[in-house]
Amino acid sequence: AQSVTQLDSQVPVFEEAPVELRCNYSSSVSVYLFWYVQYPNQGLQLLLKYLSGSTLVESINGFEAEFNKSQTSFHLRKPSVHISDTAEYFCAVSDFGSSASKIIFGSGTRLSIRP
Amino acid sequence: GAGVSQSPRYKVAKRGQDVALRCDPISGHVSLFWYQQALGQGPEFLTYFQNEAQLDKSGLPSDRFFAERPEGSVSTLKIQRTQQEDSAVYLCASSLDRSGGYNEQFFGPGTRLTVL
């Protein structure tokens, strides 16, 4: 069975500071890896994904995540956060190679940005 | 084009009432998923349809939960005899289901169910 662990339920940071949201997963099969974001009063949006190839993936708003197979991790980072990054972030996995597969989500990390 | 839509956006039910939650997937999307997101938690898988066929219902928490997609498009999640523990946001997602690779799931805004 697959599972996802987000070690921090809340991460407060100051604006323009760097941030790292941690995510570890367990799976007996190869997986796709995702970070989803849920802004206040909005729906769930895909932020970035790892499918294959380069282990470093980036989003359009400056976030990046690195797939580390040996540590089974997929931590999310941003070198300088903005107030608009305030949201809940979910790490997730799904089965690799399955055309339609359920997504297993972590419990989420609430990122709050202080001015 | 239009995204996944869900209705109602908010539903308040008295304990014991039946409720029906609707999902309109993106046109042409073959796969449809339902997830339940309790307060302070990540979404949890409930059930999955490929066209009208319900291929996986392993996440439905009890036999009070029932989902259908009779014409392979709109789906309804029905909860009978609601209980307080059913209070959650119910998310619907759809995807194209092209064979041989990754298919992104697009999520609707959710229906927030509160059972009093």
mmCIF file of C-alpha atoms in Angstrom:
data_model
loop_
_atom_site.group_PDB
_atom_site.id
_atom_site.type_symbol
_atom_site.label_atom_id
_atom_site.label_comp_id
_atom_site.label_asym_id
_atom_site.label_seq_id
_atom_site.Cartn_x
_atom_site.Cartn_y
_atom_site.Cartn_z
ATOM 1 C CA ALA A 1 0.000 0.000 0.000
ATOM 2 C CA GLN A 2 1.108 3.517 -0.684
ATOM 3 C CA SER A 3 1.291 6.281 1.899
ATOM 4 C CA VAL A 4 2.467 9.868 2.095
ATOM 5 C CA THR A 5 3.836 11.624 5.166
ATOM 6 C CA GLN A 6 4.039 15.382 5.490
ATOM 7 C CA LEU A 7 6.021 15.987 8.627
ATOM 8 C CA ASP A 8 4.933 19.573 9.237
ATOM 9 C CA SER A 9 1.286 20.477 9.618
ATOM 10 C CA GLN A 10 2.079 24.205 9.692
ATOM 11 C CA VAL A 11 5.035 26.236 8.478
ATOM 12 C CA PRO A 12 5.152 29.965 9.292
ATOM 13 C CA VAL A 13 7.760 32.001 7.437
ATOM 14 C CA PHE A 14 8.489 35.645 6.803
ATOM 15 C CA GLU A 15 7.968 37.128 3.361
ATOM 16 C CA GLU A 16 10.997 36.782 1.084
ATOM 17 C CA ALA A 17 12.449 34.026 3.270
ATOM 18 C CA PRO A 18 13.171 30.557 1.844
ATOM 19 C CA VAL A 19 10.889 27.644 2.667
ATOM 20 C CA GLU A 20 10.986 23.862 2.477
ATOM 21 C CA LEU A 21 7.915 21.659 2.892
ATOM 22 C CA ARG A 22 8.877 18.089 3.591
ATOM 23 C CA CYS A 23 7.297 15.002 2.081
ATOM 24 C CA ASN A 24 8.167 11.326 2.343
ATOM 25 C CA TYR A 25 6.327 8.484 0.694
ATOM 26 C CA SER A 26 6.263 4.717 0.819
ATOM 27 C CA SER A 27 5.317 2.430 -2.030
ATOM 28 C CA SER A 28 6.112 -1.043 -3.280
ATOM 29 C CA VAL A 29 5.792 0.091 -6.894
ATOM 30 C CA SER A 30 7.058 2.986 -8.937
ATOM 31 C CA VAL A 31 5.008 6.118 -8.494
ATOM 32 C CA TYR A 32 4.193 9.486 -9.938
ATOM 33 C CA LEU A 33 4.717 12.278 -7.396
ATOM 34 C CA PHE A 34 2.771 15.506 -7.057
ATOM 35 C CA TRP A 35 2.406 18.667 -5.077
ATOM 36 C CA TYR A 36 -1.072 20.181 -5.024
ATOM 37 C CA VAL A 37 -1.969 23.606 -3.649
ATOM 38 C CA GLN A 38 -5.240 24.774 -2.146
ATOM 39 C CA TYR A 39 -5.516 28.550 -1.807
ATOM 40 C CA PRO A 40 -8.042 29.924 0.704
ATOM 41 C CA ASN A 41 -11.591 29.319 -0.520
ATOM 42 C CA GLN A 42 -10.380 27.776 -3.775
ATOM 43 C CA GLY A 43 -10.225 24.285 -5.230
ATOM 44 C CA LEU A 44 -7.282 21.918 -5.416
ATOM 45 C CA GLN A 45 -4.718 22.772 -8.101
ATOM 46 C CA LEU A 46 -1.748 20.823 -9.387
ATOM 47 C CA LEU A 47 1.427 22.772 -8.563
ATOM 48 C CA LEU A 48 4.038 20.431 -10.042
ATOM 49 C CA LYS A 49 4.624 16.790 -10.816
ATOM 50 C CA TYR A 50 7.368 14.232 -11.245
ATOM 51 C CA LEU A 51 6.658 11.561 -13.848
ATOM 52 C CA SER A 52 10.099 10.488 -15.044
ATOM 53 C CA GLY A 53 13.382 11.918 -16.262
ATOM 54 C CA SER A 54 14.991 14.839 -14.446
ATOM 55 C CA THR A 55 14.527 14.505 -10.711
ATOM 56 C CA LEU A 56 14.173 18.277 -10.277
ATOM 57 C CA VAL A 57 10.829 19.713 -11.345
ATOM 58 C CA GLU A 58 9.655 23.306 -11.241
ATOM 59 C CA SER A 59 6.393 25.231 -11.147
ATOM 60 C CA ILE A 60 5.619 28.453 -12.973
ATOM 61 C CA ASN A 61 5.565 30.457 -9.730
ATOM 62 C CA GLY A 62 9.047 29.590 -8.517
ATOM 63 C CA PHE A 63 8.531 26.412 -6.495
ATOM 64 C CA GLU A 64 10.675 23.357 -7.135
ATOM 65 C CA ALA A 65 10.725 19.798 -5.851
ATOM 66 C CA GLU A 66 13.341 17.090 -6.096
ATOM 67 C CA PHE A 67 12.603 13.387 -6.300
ATOM 68 C CA ASN A 68 15.039 11.446 -4.137
ATOM 69 C CA LYS A 69 14.486 7.731 -4.661
ATOM 70 C CA SER A 70 16.961 6.543 -2.054
ATOM 71 C CA GLN A 71 15.332 8.677 0.642
ATOM 72 C CA THR A 72 11.822 8.263 -0.772
ATOM 73 C CA SER A 73 11.349 12.005 -0.509
ATOM 74 C CA PHE A 74 9.865 14.762 -2.644
ATOM 75 C CA HIS A 75 10.433 17.968 -0.689
ATOM 76 C CA LEU A 76 9.053 21.263 -1.990
ATOM 77 C CA ARG A 77 11.197 24.387 -1.876
ATOM 78 C CA LYS A 78 11.050 28.043 -2.784
ATOM 79 C CA PRO A 79 14.006 30.408 -2.313
ATOM 80 C CA SER A 80 11.870 33.477 -1.575
ATOM 81 C CA VAL A 81 8.184 33.313 -0.648
ATOM 82 C CA HIS A 82 5.484 35.886 -1.287
ATOM 83 C CA ILE A 83 2.317 36.689 0.628
ATOM 84 C CA SER A 84 0.360 35.163 -2.245
ATOM 85 C CA ASP A 85 1.939 31.759 -1.519
ATOM 86 C CA THR A 86 -0.202 31.474 1.611
ATOM 87 C CA ALA A 87 -2.081 28.211 1.108
ATOM 88 C CA GLU A 88 -2.286 24.564 2.068
ATOM 89 C CA TYR A 89 0.090 22.286 0.222
ATOM 90 C CA PHE A 90 -0.501 18.578 -0.306
ATOM 91 C CA CYS A 91 2.075 16.038 -1.379
ATOM 92 C CA ALA A 92 0.620 13.073 -3.261
ATOM 93 C CA VAL A 93 1.458 9.878 -5.151
ATOM 94 C CA SER A 94 -0.217 7.632 -7.687
ATOM 95 C CA ASP A 95 0.743 4.416 -9.441
ATOM 96 C CA PHE A 96 3.248 4.766 -12.252
ATOM 97 C CA GLY A 97 2.093 3.438 -15.592
ATOM 98 C CA SER A 98 -1.586 3.160 -14.795
ATOM 99 C CA SER A 99 -3.675 5.256 -17.141
ATOM 100 C CA ALA A 100 -6.160 6.169 -14.456
ATOM 101 C CA SER A 101 -5.127 5.730 -10.883
ATOM 102 C CA LYS A 102 -6.344 7.102 -7.596
ATOM 103 C CA ILE A 103 -4.195 9.677 -5.876
ATOM 104 C CA ILE A 104 -2.982 9.159 -2.320
ATOM 105 C CA PHE A 105 -2.584 12.475 -0.504
ATOM 106 C CA GLY A 106 -0.635 13.506 2.550
ATOM 107 C CA SER A 107 -2.353 15.338 5.373
ATOM 108 C CA GLY A 108 -1.197 18.730 4.145
ATOM 109 C CA THR A 109 1.087 21.551 5.275
ATOM 110 C CA ARG A 110 -0.355 24.973 5.918
ATOM 111 C CA LEU A 111 2.089 27.641 4.749
ATOM 112 C CA SER A 112 1.513 31.021 6.352
ATOM 113 C CA ILE A 113 3.538 34.001 5.226
ATOM 114 C CA ARG A 114 4.183 36.874 7.608
ATOM 115 C CA PRO A 115 4.949 40.361 6.216
ATOM 116 C CA GLY B 1 -13.366 25.385 -21.656
ATOM 117 C CA ALA B 2 -15.336 24.720 -18.504
ATOM 118 C CA GLY B 3 -13.705 22.838 -15.678
ATOM 119 C CA VAL B 4 -15.200 20.282 -13.335
ATOM 120 C CA SER B 5 -18.287 21.644 -11.640
ATOM 121 C CA GLN B 6 -20.013 20.414 -8.509
ATOM 122 C CA SER B 7 -23.334 21.192 -6.940
ATOM 123 C CA PRO B 8 -24.425 22.209 -4.466
ATOM 124 C CA ARG B 9 -21.352 24.002 -3.205
ATOM 125 C CA TYR B 10 -22.657 23.842 0.361
ATOM 126 C CA LYS B 11 -25.105 21.434 1.928
ATOM 127 C CA VAL B 12 -26.392 21.328 5.471
ATOM 128 C CA ALA B 13 -28.236 18.181 6.480
ATOM 129 C CA LYS B 14 -29.809 16.992 9.652
ATOM 130 C CA ARG B 15 -28.513 13.692 10.955
ATOM 131 C CA GLY B 16 -30.410 10.881 9.305
ATOM 132 C CA GLN B 17 -31.250 12.750 6.106
ATOM 133 C CA ASP B 18 -30.220 11.504 2.672
ATOM 134 C CA VAL B 19 -28.129 13.766 0.452
ATOM 135 C CA ALA B 20 -27.111 13.724 -3.210
ATOM 136 C CA LEU B 21 -24.018 15.482 -4.505
ATOM 137 C CA ARG B 22 -23.550 16.121 -8.201
ATOM 138 C CA CYS B 23 -20.419 16.244 -10.326
ATOM 139 C CA ASP B 24 -20.174 17.455 -13.933
ATOM 140 C CA PRO B 25 -16.794 16.379 -15.319
ATOM 141 C CA ILE B 26 -14.901 18.059 -18.118
ATOM 142 C CA SER B 27 -16.542 17.138 -21.417
ATOM 143 C CA GLY B 28 -14.935 14.076 -22.966
ATOM 144 C CA HIS B 29 -13.196 12.937 -19.812
ATOM 145 C CA VAL B 30 -13.497 9.189 -19.406
ATOM 146 C CA SER B 31 -12.398 8.785 -15.804
ATOM 147 C CA LEU B 32 -14.148 10.257 -12.795
ATOM 148 C CA PHE B 33 -13.033 10.109 -9.164
ATOM 149 C CA TRP B 34 -14.659 11.035 -5.866
ATOM 150 C CA TYR B 35 -12.593 12.022 -2.829
ATOM 151 C CA GLN B 36 -13.556 12.971 0.729
ATOM 152 C CA GLN B 37 -11.602 15.684 2.551
ATOM 153 C CA ALA B 38 -12.234 15.923 6.266
ATOM 154 C CA LEU B 39 -11.324 19.125 8.085
ATOM 155 C CA GLY B 40 -7.569 19.465 8.449
ATOM 156 C CA GLN B 41 -6.843 16.380 6.357
ATOM 157 C CA GLY B 42 -5.836 15.559 2.824
ATOM 158 C CA PRO B 43 -8.375 14.207 0.357
ATOM 159 C CA GLU B 44 -9.061 10.476 0.582
ATOM 160 C CA PHE B 45 -10.148 8.337 -2.355
ATOM 161 C CA LEU B 46 -13.718 7.087 -2.352
ATOM 162 C CA THR B 47 -14.516 5.632 -5.757
ATOM 163 C CA TYR B 48 -13.576 5.637 -9.456
ATOM 164 C CA PHE B 49 -15.538 5.346 -12.708
ATOM 165 C CA GLN B 50 -14.362 4.626 -16.209
ATOM 166 C CA ASN B 51 -17.266 5.821 -18.351
ATOM 167 C CA GLU B 52 -20.334 4.330 -16.647
ATOM 168 C CA ALA B 53 -18.477 1.440 -15.039
ATOM 169 C CA GLN B 54 -17.572 1.750 -11.372
ATOM 170 C CA LEU B 55 -14.187 0.039 -11.338
ATOM 171 C CA ASP B 56 -13.103 0.772 -7.793
ATOM 172 C CA LYS B 57 -15.255 1.534 -4.776
ATOM 173 C CA SER B 58 -12.791 0.409 -2.160
ATOM 174 C CA GLY B 59 -12.715 3.808 -0.454
ATOM 175 C CA LEU B 60 -16.437 4.106 0.277
ATOM 176 C CA PRO B 61 -16.591 4.147 4.096
ATOM 177 C CA SER B 62 -19.871 2.305 4.492
ATOM 178 C CA ASP B 63 -22.840 0.931 2.610
ATOM 179 C CA ARG B 64 -24.587 4.255 3.232
ATOM 180 C CA PHE B 65 -22.419 5.693 0.460
ATOM 181 C CA PHE B 66 -23.425 5.038 -3.124
ATOM 182 C CA ALA B 67 -22.161 6.541 -6.375
ATOM 183 C CA GLU B 68 -23.401 6.281 -9.920
ATOM 184 C CA ARG B 69 -22.573 7.561 -13.384
ATOM 185 C CA PRO B 70 -25.325 6.026 -15.520
ATOM 186 C CA GLU B 71 -24.517 7.664 -18.861
ATOM 187 C CA GLY B 72 -20.787 7.976 -18.428
ATOM 188 C CA SER B 73 -20.854 11.721 -17.858
ATOM 189 C CA VAL B 74 -22.505 13.309 -14.800
ATOM 190 C CA SER B 75 -21.982 11.469 -11.534
ATOM 191 C CA THR B 76 -23.933 11.534 -8.292
ATOM 192 C CA LEU B 77 -22.638 10.604 -4.862
ATOM 193 C CA LYS B 78 -25.455 9.695 -2.521
ATOM 194 C CA ILE B 79 -25.159 9.393 1.225
ATOM 195 C CA GLN B 80 -28.028 7.782 3.059
ATOM 196 C CA ARG B 81 -28.897 8.385 6.710
ATOM 197 C CA THR B 82 -26.140 10.957 7.127
ATOM 198 C CA GLN B 83 -24.059 10.944 10.289
ATOM 199 C CA GLN B 84 -21.966 13.713 11.823
ATOM 200 C CA GLU B 85 -18.773 11.947 10.781
ATOM 201 C CA ASP B 86 -19.856 12.380 7.150
ATOM 202 C CA SER B 87 -19.221 16.120 7.452
ATOM 203 C CA ALA B 88 -16.451 16.891 4.973
ATOM 204 C CA VAL B 89 -15.714 18.426 1.604
ATOM 205 C CA TYR B 90 -16.479 16.014 -1.216
ATOM 206 C CA LEU B 91 -14.246 16.504 -4.230
ATOM 207 C CA CYS B 92 -14.792 15.252 -7.733
ATOM 208 C CA ALA B 93 -12.024 14.928 -10.311
ATOM 209 C CA SER B 94 -11.961 13.857 -13.953
ATOM 210 C CA SER B 95 -9.268 12.829 -16.408
ATOM 211 C CA LEU B 96 -8.964 11.844 -20.073
ATOM 212 C CA ASP B 97 -7.675 8.307 -19.481
ATOM 213 C CA ARG B 98 -5.393 8.113 -22.477
ATOM 214 C CA SER B 99 -3.679 4.735 -22.426
ATOM 215 C CA GLY B 100 0.001 4.269 -21.763
ATOM 216 C CA GLY B 101 0.837 7.145 -19.500
ATOM 217 C CA TYR B 102 -0.033 9.830 -17.037
ATOM 218 C CA ASN B 103 -3.445 11.480 -17.110
ATOM 219 C CA GLU B 104 -3.847 14.593 -15.022
ATOM 220 C CA GLN B 105 -6.848 14.685 -12.717
ATOM 221 C CA PHE B 106 -8.677 17.998 -12.717
ATOM 222 C CA PHE B 107 -10.524 18.782 -9.512
ATOM 223 C CA GLY B 108 -13.826 20.511 -8.965
ATOM 224 C CA PRO B 109 -14.408 23.112 -6.231
ATOM 225 C CA GLY B 110 -15.996 20.565 -3.925
ATOM 226 C CA THR B 111 -19.228 20.316 -1.982
ATOM 227 C CA ARG B 112 -18.954 21.141 1.714
ATOM 228 C CA LEU B 113 -21.355 18.879 3.621
ATOM 229 C CA THR B 114 -22.215 19.725 7.200
ATOM 230 C CA VAL B 115 -24.307 17.229 9.148
ATOM 231 C CA LEU B 116 -25.944 18.642 12.260
#
